[in-house]
Coordinates of C-alpha atoms and ligand atoms in Angstrom, one line a residue:
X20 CA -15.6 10.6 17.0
X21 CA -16.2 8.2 13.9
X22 CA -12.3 7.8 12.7
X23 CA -10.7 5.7 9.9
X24 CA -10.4 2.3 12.2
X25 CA -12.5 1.0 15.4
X26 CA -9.6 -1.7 15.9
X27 CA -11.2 -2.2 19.0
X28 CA -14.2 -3.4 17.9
X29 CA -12.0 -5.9 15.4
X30 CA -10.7 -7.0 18.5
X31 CA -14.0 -7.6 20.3
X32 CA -15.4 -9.7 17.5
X33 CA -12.7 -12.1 17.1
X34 CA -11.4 -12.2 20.9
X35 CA -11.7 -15.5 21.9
X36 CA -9.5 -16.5 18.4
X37 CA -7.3 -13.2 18.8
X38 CA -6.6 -14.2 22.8
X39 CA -6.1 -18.1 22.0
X40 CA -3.5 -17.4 19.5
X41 CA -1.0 -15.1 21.5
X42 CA -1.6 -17.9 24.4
X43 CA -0.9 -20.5 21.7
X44 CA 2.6 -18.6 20.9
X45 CA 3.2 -17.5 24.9
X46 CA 3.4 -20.7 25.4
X47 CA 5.3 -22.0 22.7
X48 CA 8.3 -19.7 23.7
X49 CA 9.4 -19.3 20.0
X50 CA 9.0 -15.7 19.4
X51 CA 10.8 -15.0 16.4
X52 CA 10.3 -17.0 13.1
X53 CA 8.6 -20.6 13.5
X54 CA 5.2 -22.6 12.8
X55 CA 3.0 -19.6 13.3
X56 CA 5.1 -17.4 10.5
X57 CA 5.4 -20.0 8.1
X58 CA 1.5 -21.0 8.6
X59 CA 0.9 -17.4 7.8
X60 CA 3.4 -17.5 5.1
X61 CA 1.5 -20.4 3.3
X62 CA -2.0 -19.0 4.1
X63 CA -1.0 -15.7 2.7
X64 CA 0.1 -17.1 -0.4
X65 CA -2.7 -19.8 -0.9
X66 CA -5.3 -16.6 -0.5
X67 CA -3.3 -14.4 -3.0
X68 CA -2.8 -17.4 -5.6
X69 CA 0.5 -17.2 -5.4
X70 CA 3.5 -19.6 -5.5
X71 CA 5.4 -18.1 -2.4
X72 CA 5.2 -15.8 0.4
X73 CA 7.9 -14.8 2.5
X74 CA 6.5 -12.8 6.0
X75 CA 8.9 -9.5 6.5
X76 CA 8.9 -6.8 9.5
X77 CA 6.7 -4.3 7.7
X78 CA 5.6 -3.4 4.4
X79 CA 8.1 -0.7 3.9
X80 CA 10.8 -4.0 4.6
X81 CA 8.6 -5.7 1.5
X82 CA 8.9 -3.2 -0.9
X83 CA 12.4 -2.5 0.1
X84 CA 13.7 -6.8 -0.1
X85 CA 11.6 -7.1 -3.1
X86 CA 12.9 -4.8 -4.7
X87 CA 17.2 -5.7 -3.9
X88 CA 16.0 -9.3 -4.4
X89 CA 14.9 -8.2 -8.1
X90 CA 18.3 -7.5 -8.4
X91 CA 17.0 -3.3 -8.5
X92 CA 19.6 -1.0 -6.9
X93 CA 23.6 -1.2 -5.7
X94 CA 23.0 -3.8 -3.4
X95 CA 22.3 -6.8 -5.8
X96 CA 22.1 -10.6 -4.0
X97 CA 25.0 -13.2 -4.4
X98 CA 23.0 -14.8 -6.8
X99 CA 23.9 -12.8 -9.2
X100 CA 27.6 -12.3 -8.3
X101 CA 27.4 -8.4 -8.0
X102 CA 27.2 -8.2 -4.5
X103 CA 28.7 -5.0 -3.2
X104 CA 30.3 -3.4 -6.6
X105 CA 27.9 -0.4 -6.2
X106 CA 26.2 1.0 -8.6
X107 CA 27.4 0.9 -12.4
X108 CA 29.1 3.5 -14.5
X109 CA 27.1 6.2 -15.5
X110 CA 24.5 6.5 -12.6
X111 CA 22.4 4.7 -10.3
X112 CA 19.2 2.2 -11.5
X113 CA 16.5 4.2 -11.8
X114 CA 12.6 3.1 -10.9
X115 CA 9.5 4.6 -11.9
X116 CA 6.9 5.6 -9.5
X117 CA 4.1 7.5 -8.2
X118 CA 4.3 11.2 -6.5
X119 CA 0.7 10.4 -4.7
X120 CA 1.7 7.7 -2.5
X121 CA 3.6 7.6 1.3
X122 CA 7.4 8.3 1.4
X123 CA 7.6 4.5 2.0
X124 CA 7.7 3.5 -1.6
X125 CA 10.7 6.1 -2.6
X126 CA 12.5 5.1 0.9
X127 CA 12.6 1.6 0.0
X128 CA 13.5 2.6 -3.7
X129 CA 16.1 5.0 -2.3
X130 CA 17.4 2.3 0.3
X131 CA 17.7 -0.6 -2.3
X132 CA 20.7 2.0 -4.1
X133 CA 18.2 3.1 -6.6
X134 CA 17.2 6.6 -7.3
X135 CA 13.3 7.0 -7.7
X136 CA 12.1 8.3 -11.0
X137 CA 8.5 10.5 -10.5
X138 CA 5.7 10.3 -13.5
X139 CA 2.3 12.0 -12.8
X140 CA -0.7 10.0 -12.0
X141 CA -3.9 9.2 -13.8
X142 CA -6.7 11.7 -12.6
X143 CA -9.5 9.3 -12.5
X144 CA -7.7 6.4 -10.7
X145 CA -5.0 8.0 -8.6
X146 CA -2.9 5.7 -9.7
X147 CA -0.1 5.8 -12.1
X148 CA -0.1 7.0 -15.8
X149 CA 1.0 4.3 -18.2
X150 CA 1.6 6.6 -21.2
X151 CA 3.5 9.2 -18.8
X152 CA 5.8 6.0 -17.5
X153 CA 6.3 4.9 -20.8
X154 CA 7.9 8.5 -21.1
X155 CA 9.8 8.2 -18.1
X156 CA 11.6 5.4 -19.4
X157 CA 15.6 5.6 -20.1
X158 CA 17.9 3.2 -20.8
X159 CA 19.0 2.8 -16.6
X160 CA 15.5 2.1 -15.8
X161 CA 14.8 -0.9 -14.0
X162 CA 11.7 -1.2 -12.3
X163 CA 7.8 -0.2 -11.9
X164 CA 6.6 0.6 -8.9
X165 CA 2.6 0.8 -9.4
X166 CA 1.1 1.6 -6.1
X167 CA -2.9 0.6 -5.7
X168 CA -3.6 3.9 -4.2
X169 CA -7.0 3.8 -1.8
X170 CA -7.6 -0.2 -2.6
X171 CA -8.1 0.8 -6.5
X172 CA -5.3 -1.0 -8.8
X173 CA -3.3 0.8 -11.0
X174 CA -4.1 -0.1 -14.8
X175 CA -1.8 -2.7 -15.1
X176 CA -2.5 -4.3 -18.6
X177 CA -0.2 -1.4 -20.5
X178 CA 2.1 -1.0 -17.2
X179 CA 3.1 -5.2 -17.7
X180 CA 3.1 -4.6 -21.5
X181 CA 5.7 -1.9 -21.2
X182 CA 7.8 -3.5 -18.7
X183 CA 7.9 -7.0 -20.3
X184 CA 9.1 -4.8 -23.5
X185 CA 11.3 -3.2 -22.0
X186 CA 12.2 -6.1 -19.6
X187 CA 11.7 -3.9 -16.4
X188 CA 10.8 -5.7 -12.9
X189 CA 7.3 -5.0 -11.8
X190 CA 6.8 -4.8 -7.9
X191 CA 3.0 -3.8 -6.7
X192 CA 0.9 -5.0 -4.0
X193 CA -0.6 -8.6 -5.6
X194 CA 0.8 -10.9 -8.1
X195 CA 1.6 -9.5 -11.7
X196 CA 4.7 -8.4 -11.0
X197 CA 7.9 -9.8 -10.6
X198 CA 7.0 -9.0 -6.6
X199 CA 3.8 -7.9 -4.6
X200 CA 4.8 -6.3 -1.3
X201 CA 2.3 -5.9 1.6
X202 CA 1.8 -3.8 4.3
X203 CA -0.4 -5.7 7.2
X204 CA -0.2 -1.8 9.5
X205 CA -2.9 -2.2 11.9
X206 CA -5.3 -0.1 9.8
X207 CA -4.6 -1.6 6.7
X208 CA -7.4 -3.8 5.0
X209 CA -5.8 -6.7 7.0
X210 CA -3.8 -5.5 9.9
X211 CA -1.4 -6.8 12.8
X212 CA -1.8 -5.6 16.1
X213 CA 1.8 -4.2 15.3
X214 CA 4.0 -4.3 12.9
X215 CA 4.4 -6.7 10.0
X216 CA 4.6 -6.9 5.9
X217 CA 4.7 -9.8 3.1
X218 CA 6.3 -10.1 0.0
X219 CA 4.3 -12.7 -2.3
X220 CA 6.3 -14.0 -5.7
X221 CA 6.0 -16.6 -8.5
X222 CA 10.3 -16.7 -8.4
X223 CA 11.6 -19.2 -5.9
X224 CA 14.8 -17.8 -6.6
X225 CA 13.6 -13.9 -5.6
X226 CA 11.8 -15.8 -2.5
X227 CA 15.1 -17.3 -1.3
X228 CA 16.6 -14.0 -1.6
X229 CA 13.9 -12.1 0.4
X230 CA 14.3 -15.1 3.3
X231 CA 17.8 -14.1 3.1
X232 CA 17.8 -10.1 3.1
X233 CA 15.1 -10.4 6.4
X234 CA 17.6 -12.5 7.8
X235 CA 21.2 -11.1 8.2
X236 CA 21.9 -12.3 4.6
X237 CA 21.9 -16.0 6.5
X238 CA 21.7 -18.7 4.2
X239 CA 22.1 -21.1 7.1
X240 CA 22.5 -20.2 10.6
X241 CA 25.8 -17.8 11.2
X242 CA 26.6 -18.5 7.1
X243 CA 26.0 -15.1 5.9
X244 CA 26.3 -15.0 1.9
X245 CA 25.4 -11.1 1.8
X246 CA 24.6 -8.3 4.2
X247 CA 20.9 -8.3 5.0
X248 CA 18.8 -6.5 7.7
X249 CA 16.4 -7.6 11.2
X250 CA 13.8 -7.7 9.1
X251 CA 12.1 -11.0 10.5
X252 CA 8.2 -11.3 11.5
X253 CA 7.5 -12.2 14.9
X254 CA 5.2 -15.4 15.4
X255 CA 2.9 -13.0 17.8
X256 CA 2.1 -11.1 14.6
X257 CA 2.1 -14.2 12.5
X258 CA -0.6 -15.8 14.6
X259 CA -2.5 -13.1 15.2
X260 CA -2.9 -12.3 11.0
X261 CA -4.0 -15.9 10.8
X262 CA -7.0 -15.8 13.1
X263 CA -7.7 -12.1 11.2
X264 CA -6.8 -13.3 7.1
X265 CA -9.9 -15.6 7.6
X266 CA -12.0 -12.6 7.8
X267 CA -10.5 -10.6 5.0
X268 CA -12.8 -11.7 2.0
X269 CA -16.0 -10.9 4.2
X270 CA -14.4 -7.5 5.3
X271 CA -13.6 -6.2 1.9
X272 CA -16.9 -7.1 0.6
X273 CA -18.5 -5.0 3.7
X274 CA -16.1 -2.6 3.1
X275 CA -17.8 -1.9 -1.2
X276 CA -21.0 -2.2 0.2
X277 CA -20.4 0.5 2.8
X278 CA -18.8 2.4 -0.2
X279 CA -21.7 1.5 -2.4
X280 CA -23.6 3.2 0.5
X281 CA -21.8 6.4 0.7
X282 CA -22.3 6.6 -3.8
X283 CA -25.9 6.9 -3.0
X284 CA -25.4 8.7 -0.1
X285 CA -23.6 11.5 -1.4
X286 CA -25.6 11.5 -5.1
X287 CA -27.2 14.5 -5.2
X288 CA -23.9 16.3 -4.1
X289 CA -22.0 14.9 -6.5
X290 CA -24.6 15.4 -9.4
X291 CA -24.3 19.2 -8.2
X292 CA -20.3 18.9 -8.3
X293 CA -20.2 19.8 -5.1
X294 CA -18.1 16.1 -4.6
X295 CA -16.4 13.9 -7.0
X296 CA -16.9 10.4 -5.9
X297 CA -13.8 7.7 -6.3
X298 CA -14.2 6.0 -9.7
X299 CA -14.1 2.1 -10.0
X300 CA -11.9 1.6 -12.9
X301 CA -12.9 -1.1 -15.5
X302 CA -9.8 -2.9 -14.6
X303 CA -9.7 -3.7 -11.3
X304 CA -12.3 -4.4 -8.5
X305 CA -11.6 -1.7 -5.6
X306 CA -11.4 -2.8 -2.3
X307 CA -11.6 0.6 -1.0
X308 CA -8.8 0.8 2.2
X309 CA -10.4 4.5 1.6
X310 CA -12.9 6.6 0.5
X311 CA -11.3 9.1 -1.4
X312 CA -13.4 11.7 -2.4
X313 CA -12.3 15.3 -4.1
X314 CA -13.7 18.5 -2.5
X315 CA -13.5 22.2 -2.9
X316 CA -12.4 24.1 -0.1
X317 CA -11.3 20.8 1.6
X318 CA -10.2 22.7 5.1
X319 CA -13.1 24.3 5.6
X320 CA -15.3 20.9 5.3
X321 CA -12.8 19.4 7.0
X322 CA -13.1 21.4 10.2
X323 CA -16.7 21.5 10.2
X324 CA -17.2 17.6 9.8
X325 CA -14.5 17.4 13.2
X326 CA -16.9 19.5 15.2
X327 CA -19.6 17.3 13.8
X328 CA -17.4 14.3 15.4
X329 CA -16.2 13.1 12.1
X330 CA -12.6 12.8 11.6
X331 CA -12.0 13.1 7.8
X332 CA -8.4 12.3 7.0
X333 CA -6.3 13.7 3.9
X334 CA -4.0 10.7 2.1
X335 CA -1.8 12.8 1.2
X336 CA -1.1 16.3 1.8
X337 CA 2.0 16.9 0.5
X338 CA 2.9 14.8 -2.7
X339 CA 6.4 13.4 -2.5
X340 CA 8.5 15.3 -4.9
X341 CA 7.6 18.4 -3.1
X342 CA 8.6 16.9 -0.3
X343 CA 11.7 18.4 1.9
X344 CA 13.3 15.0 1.7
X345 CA 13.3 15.3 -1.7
X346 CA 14.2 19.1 -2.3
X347 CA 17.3 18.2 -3.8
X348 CA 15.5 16.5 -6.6
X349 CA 14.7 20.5 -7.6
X350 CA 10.9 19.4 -8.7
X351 CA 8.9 22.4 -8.1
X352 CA 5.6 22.7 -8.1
X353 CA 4.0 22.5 -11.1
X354 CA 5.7 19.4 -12.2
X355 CA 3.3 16.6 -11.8
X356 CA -0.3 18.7 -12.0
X357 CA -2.7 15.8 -11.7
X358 CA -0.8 14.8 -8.1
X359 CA -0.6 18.1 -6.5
X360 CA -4.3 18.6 -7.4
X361 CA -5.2 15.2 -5.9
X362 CA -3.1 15.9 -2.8
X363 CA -5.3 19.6 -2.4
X364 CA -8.1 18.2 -2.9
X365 CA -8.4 15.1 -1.3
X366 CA -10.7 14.0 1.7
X367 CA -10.6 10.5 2.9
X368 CA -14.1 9.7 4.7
X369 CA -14.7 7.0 7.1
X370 CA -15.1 3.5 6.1
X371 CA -13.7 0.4 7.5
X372 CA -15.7 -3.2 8.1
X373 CA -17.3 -2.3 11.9
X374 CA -18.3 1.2 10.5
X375 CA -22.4 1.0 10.6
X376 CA -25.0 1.6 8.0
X377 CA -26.1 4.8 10.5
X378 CA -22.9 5.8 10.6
X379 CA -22.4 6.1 7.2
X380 CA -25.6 8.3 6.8
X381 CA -24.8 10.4 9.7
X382 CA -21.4 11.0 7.5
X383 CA -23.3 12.0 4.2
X384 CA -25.9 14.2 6.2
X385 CA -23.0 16.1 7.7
X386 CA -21.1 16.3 5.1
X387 CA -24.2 17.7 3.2
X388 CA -25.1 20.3 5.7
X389 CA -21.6 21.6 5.8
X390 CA -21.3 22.3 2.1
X391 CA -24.5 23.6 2.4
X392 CA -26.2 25.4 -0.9
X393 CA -27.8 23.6 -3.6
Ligands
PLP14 C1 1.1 1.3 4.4 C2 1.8 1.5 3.2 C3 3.2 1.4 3.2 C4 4.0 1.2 4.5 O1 3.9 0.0 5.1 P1 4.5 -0.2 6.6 O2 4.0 -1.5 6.9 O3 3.9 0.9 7.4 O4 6.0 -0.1 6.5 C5 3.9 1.6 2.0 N1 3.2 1.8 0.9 C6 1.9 1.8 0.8 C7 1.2 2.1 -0.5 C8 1.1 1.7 2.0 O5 -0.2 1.8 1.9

């Protein structure tokens, strides 16, 4: 079955690196924090061009400390001397985000003590709508959170113009914001062999805060300045992201030419509207974490490319405001058109950096026998 990962054939390249760096941190017998985390922590930040980096549990941990260390939500750090009053008269903070993305990004919203705010997405990119966020906007709103859906940024030239005017935090996944927060999930374009997330930041001050929130709120060791979480990377992870971050640059460029592949690939179906191939936006270079294409009759294809042995995935079914966990929002359908259409008609084809040439082609033959016609 061709899938959405061969992890282990990741594994079999870099072995000898991969199998050296847990004996490297077996033998160390510092499991938790240490050399190996803050050697990722200053890799990670060098590669992203970005003053600091602070390693986290997972990325939902990232969004979520970013986020409370911005100061978003009840639970605001010491540093600003409103630790623990709640939230103010007159509502919660609110923040401004995407229907089309994983419950992750509204959990960590949600868990920060601020109440997620839904705008429709743009239905080229995926991604969110600047004009419908600057709609969204009321005077409790706090934050952006722009998610890079599939690898492709959001357009963030009018989403940082907005929020500088109306001096909003921006948290995404890279460096224009006030906070980028990263997932490193196994099948992510960089992935752990288990958990682990990254929060990147140009404010030494936000950094501090995050190293605090991951920690217990420890400032020192058993001096807790605020309530935090168990939110620390372990060095196994740590070490095991630094053999693997070396080979990031290579594997995103492998990963656009195997996209590239699958444009010429799949031409003639699109030219017959059969498909609708992602679109590289003008603003930002994708790095394609998927291949999101939009197809009629998606189940259908769907089932026939399994029996084919090719597992197409959907990212996501079910767009978050219709949700259960978020029924008592009372969004019905119909609210945000451009997401529920992206969420019907979504289907994520195979691509990661060990995927072949041949395997690719074997993907755009099947899917063109399936849909048949022409
Ligand atoms: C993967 C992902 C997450 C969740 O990260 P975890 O490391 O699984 O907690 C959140 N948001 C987006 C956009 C993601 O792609």
């Amino acid at each position: 079955m061709i899938g959405h990962a061969d992890l282990g054939r990741q594994y079999a390249a870099l072995k000898n690196e991969l199998d050296a760096a847990v004996g490297r941190v077996l033998a160390s017998g510092q499991y938790v924090g240490g050399p190996e985390v803050e050697g990722l922590e200053r890799e990670f930040a060098a590669y992203c061009g970005a003053p600091h980096a602070v390693a986290v549990g997972n990325g939902t941990d990232a969004l979520r400390f970013a986020l409370m260390a911005a100061g978003i939500g009840a639970h605001r750090p010491v540093a600003e001397g409103r630790a623990g009053q709640g939230a103010d008269a007159g509502g919660p903070d609110e923040v401004v985000t995407t229907p089309m993305t994983f419950i992750a990004t509204t959990e960590a919203i949600s868990q920060a003590g601020a109440r997620p705010v839904f705008v429709d997405i743009d239905r080229l990119s995926f991604t969110l709508d600047p004009e419908r966020v600057e709609r969204a906007i009321t005077p409790r709103t706090r934050a952006i959170v722009p998610v890079h859906l599939y690898g492709q940024t959001a357009d963030m030239d009018p989403i940082l113009t907005l929020a500088r005017r109306h001096r909003l935090a921006v948290v995404e996944a890279g460096t224009l914001g006030e906070a980028g927060a990263f997932s490193f999930y196994p099948t992510k374009n960089l992935g752990a062999c288990g958990e682990a997330g990254m929060v990147v930041t140009g404010r030494p001050d936000l950094a501090d805060a995050v190293r605090r929130l991951r920690d217990h709120g420890q400032a020192e060791k058993y001096r807790h300045v605020v309530e935090g979480y168990n939110g620390r990377l372990d060095a196994l992870q740590a070490a095991l992201l630094r053999v693997k971050l070396k080979s990031l640059p290579g594997w995103n460029e492998r990963r656009r030419a195997l996209a590239d592949r699958y444009r010429s690939g799949l031409r003639d179906l699109e030219a017959r509207g059969a498909v609708a191939l992602p679109a590289e936006m003008d603003w930002g270079r994708h790095v394609y974490h998927l291949f999101a294409v939009r197809i009629g009759d998606r189940e259908r294809v769907r089932r026939a490319l399994r029996e084919r042995g090719i597992d197409a995935g959907i990212h996501y079914p079910v767009p978050l405001h219709l949700q259960t966990a978020y029924a008592p929002m009372g969004l019905k359908e119909g609210s945000f058109p451009q997401a529920e259409r992206a969420a019907r008609e979504v289907l994520t084809l195979p691509l990661y950096p060990e995927l072949g040439e041949a395997q690719v082609d074997q993907v755009c033959d099947a899917l063109r026998a399936v849909i048949g016609g022409g």
